[in-house]
Coordinates of C-alpha atoms and ligand atoms in Angstrom, one line a residue:
X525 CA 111.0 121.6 118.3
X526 CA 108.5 124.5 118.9
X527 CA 107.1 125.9 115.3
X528 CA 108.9 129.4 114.0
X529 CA 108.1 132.4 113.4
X530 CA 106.6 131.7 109.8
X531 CA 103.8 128.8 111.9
X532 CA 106.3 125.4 110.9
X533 CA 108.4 123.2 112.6
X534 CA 111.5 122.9 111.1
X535 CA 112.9 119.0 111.8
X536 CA 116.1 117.5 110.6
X537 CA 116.6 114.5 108.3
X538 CA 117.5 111.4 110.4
X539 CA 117.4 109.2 107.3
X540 CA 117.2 108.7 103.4
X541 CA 116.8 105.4 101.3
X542 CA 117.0 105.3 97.5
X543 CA 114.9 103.1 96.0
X544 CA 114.5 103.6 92.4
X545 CA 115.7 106.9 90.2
X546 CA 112.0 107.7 90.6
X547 CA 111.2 107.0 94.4
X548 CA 112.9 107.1 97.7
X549 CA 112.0 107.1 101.8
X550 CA 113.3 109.3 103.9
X551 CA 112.4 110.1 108.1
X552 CA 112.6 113.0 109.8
X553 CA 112.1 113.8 113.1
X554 CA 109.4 114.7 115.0
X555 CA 108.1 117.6 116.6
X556 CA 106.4 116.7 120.1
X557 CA 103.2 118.5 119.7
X558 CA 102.2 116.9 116.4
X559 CA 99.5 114.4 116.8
X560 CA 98.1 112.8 113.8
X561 CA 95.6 110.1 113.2
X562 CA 97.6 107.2 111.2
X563 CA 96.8 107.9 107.1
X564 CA 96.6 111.4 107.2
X565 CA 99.1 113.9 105.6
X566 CA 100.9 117.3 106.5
X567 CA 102.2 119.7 104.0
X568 CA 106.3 119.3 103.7
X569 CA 108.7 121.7 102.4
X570 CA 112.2 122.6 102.1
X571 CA 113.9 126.1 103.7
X572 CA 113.9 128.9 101.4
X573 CA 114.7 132.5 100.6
X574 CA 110.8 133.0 99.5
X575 CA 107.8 131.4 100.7
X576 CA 108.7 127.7 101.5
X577 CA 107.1 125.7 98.8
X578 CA 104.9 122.9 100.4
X579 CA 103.2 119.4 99.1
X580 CA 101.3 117.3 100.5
X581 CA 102.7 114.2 102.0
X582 CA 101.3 111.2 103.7
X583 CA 102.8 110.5 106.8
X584 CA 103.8 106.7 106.3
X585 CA 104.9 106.0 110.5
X586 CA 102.2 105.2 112.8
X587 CA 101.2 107.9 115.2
X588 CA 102.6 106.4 117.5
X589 CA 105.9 106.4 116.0
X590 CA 108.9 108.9 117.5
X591 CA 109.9 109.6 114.2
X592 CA 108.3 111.1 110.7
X593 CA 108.9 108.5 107.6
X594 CA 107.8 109.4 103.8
X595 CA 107.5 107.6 100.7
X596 CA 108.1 110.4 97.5
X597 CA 108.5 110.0 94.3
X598 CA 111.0 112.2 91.8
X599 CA 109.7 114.0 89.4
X600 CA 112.1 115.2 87.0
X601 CA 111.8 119.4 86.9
X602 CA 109.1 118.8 89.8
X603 CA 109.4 122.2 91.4
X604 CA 109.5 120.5 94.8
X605 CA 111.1 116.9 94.3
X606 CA 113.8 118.3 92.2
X607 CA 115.5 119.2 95.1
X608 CA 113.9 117.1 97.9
X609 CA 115.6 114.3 96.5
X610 CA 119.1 115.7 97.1
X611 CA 118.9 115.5 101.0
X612 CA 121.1 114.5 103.7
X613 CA 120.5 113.0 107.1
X614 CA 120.8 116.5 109.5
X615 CA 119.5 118.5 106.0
X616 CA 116.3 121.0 107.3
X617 CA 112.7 120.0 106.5
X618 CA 109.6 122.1 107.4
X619 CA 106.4 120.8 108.2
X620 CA 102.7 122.9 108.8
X621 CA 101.9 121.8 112.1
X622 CA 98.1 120.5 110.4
X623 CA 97.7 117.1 109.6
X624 CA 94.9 115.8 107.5
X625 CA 93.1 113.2 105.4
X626 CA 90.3 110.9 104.2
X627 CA 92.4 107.7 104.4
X628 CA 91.4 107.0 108.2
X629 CA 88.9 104.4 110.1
X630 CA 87.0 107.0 111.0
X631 CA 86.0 107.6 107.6
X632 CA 85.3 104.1 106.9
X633 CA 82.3 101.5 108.2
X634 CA 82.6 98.5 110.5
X635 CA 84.0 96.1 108.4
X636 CA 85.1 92.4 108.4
X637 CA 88.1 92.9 105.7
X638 CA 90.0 95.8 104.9
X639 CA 91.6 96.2 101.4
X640 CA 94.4 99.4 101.1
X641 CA 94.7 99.7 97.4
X642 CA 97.6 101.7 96.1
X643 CA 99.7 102.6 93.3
X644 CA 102.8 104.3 93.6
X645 CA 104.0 106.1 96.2
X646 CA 100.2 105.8 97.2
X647 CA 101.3 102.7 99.6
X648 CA 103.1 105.6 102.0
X649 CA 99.6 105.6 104.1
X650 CA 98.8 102.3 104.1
X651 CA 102.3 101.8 105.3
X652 CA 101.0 104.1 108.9
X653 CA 97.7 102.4 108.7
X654 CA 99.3 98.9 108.8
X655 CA 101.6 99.5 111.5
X656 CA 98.6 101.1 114.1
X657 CA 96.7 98.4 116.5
X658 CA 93.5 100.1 115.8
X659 CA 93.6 98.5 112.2
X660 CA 93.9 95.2 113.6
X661 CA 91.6 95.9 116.3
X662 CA 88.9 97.0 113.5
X663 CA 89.0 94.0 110.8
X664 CA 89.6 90.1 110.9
X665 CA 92.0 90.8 107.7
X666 CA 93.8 93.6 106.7
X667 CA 95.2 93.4 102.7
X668 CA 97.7 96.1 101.3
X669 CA 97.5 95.7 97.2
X670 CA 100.5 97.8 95.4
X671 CA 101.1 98.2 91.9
X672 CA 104.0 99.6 90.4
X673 CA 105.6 99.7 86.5
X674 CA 108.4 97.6 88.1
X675 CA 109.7 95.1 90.5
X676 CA 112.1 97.2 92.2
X677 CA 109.3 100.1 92.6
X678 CA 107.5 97.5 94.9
X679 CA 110.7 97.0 96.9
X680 CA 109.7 99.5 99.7
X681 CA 106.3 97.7 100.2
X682 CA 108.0 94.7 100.8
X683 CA 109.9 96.2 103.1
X684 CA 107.4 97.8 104.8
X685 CA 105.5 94.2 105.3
X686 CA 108.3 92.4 106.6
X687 CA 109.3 95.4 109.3
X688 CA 105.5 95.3 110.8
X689 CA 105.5 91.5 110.6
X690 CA 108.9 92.2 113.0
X691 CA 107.2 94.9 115.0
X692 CA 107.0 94.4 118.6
X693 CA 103.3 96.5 119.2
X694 CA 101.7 94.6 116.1
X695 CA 103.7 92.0 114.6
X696 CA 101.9 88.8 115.8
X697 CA 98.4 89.8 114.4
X698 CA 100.3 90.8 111.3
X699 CA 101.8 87.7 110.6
X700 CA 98.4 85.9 110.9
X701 CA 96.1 89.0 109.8
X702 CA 98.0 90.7 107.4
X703 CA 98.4 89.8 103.4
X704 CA 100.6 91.6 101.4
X705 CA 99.3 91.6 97.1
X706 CA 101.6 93.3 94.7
X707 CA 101.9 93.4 91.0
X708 CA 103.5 95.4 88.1
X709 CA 102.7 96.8 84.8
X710 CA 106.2 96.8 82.8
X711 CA 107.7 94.1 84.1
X712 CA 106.9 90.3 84.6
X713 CA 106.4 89.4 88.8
X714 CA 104.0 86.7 90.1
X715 CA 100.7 89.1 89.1
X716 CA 101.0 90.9 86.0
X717 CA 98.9 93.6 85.3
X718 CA 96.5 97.1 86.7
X719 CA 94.7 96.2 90.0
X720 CA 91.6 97.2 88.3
X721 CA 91.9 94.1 85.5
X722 CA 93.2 92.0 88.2
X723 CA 89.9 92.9 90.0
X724 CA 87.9 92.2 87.4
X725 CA 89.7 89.0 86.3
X726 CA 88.9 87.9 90.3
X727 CA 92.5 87.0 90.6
X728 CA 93.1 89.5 93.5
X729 CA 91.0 88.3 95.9
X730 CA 91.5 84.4 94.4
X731 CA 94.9 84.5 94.7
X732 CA 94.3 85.7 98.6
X733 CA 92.1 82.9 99.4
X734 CA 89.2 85.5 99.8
X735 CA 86.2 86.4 98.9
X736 CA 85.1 88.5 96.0
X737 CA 85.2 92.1 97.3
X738 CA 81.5 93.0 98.4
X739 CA 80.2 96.0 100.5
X740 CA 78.3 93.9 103.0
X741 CA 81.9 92.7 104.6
X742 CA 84.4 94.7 102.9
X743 CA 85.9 97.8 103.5
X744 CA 88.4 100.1 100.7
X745 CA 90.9 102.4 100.6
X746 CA 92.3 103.9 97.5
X747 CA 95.5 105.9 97.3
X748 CA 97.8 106.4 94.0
X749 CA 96.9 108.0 90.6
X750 CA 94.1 109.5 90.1
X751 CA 92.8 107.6 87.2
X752 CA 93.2 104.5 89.0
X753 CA 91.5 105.8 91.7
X754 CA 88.7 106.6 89.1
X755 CA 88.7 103.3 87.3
X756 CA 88.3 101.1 90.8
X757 CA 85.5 103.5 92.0
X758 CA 84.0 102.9 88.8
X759 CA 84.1 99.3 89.5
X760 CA 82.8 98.7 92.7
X761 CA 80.2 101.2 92.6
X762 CA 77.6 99.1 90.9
X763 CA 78.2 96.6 93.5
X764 CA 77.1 99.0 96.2
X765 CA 80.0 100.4 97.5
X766 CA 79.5 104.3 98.8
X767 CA 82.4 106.9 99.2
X768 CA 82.8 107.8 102.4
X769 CA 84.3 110.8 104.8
X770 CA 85.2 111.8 108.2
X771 CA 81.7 113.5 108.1
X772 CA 79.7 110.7 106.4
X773 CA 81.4 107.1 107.0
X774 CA 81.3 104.8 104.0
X775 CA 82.3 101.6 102.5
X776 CA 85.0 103.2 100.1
X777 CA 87.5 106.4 101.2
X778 CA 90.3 108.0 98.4
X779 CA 93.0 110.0 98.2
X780 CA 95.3 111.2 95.2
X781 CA 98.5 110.3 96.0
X782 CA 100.8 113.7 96.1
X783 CA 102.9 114.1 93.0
X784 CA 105.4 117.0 91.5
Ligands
LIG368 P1 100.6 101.4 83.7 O1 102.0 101.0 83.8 O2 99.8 100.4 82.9 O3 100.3 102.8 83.4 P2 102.7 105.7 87.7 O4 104.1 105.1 87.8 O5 102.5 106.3 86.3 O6 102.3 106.6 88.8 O7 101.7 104.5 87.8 C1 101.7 103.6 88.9 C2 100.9 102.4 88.5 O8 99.5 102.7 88.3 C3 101.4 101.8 87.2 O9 101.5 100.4 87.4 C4 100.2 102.1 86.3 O10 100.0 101.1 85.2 C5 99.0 102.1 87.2 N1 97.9 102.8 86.6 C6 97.9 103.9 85.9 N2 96.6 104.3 85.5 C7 95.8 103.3 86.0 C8 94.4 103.1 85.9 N3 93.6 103.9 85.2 N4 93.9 102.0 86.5 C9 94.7 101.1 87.2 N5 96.0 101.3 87.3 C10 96.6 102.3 86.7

């Protein structure tokens, strides 16, 4: 599709999965001219009378992918959500033809191990950046870590593992390269408890059969609520991890996860 008059492309809805009464996937399709680097995001809206109201989304495909997939959450009253969570495969969606973001290798040192932290519907990038050769290409390891209140919140991650595992461009380094960590807050599941205790604890990386996290060989991404996103930085930043950017590559690289 070629963008409109207003500067979007308006795609269709090939695809919706509920998970929880709080998040669901859906895919759209894509628009031929968009190229993206995998973990960034583009602003997503729905048709309207007005101006289109837009939030920003990680794009949770690879870039190489023909289609568009997102992970959302719904917030009750969310001015967005509240309605984005009623669509229909052939439903409109409009995207700014931008994409964007902080959660990308460029942003990041050479590294041995890579460690995706998320919380949330904060997996969605990790979910592009595990799926892309490049990642595999750039670390020995590659971990995703995702916390949720409940079991069935993490159901989407699991998913997510076991389709790249399959995946005919990057499944066989995946099944020896990539681990999967999950763990919940409200609910008992094989780790109980935030990432940032389980840090602390050493259980994350003990239960992984690695290393405590250190900057010399380590590499982080952060992606979820903000105050997680806070508390780990606050963590490893006595240890010598730095915060990095597209500009400035470092040893640590956030994003909020989108929410409303
Ligand atoms: P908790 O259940 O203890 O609040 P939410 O569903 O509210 O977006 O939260 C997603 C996950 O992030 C929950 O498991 C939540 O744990 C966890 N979380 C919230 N705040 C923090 C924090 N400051 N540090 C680590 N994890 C957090």
């Amino acid at each position: 599709m070629t963008l409109n008059s207003n500067g979007f492309f308006a795609e269709r809805v090939t695809d919706v999965q509920h998970y929880t009464d709080r998040l669901f996937r859906f895919r759209v399709t894509r628009p031929q001219s968009l190229r993206f680097r995998s973990g960034e995001f583009v602003m997503l809206g729905l048709p309207s009378e007005g101006k289109p109201l837009l939030r920003a989304y990680s794009i949770a495909s690879p870039s190489w992918d023909e289609g568009l997939e997102f992970f959302s959450i719904k917030v009750p009253g969310g001015p967005l959500t509240e309605k984005l969570q009623n669509i229909k495969p052939g439903d409109e969606i409009l995207l700014r033809p931008k994409t964007t973001g902080t959660l990308v290798h460029d942003a990041l040192l050479p590294g041995k191990r890579l460690f995706m932290i998320s919380t949330g519907t904060g997996i969605a990038p990790f979910v592009s950046i595990m799926r892309d050769p490049e990642t595999y290409e750039r670390f020995e390891t590659v971990v995703v870590s995702h916390t949720c209140r409940t079991r069935a919140e993490l159901q989407y991650g699991f998913d997510s593992v076991a389709a790249t595992k399959d995946d005919p461009l990057v499944g066989e380094e995946a099944q020896k390269r990539l681990l999967h960590f999950a763990s919940t807050t409200r609910e008992e599941s094989t780790h109980q408890g935030r990432i940032t205790k389980l840090i602390e604890s050493g259980e994350f990386c003990r239960s992984l059969g690695l290393p405590q996290l250190n900057p010399a060989e380590d590499r982080i991404m952060l992606c979820g609520s903000m105050a997680m996103i806070k508390d780990v930085k606050a963590l490893l930043e006595p240890q010598g991890f730095s915060e990095g950017a597209n500009s400035e590559p470092g040893s640590i690289v956030v994003e909020r996860a989108f929410v409303g």
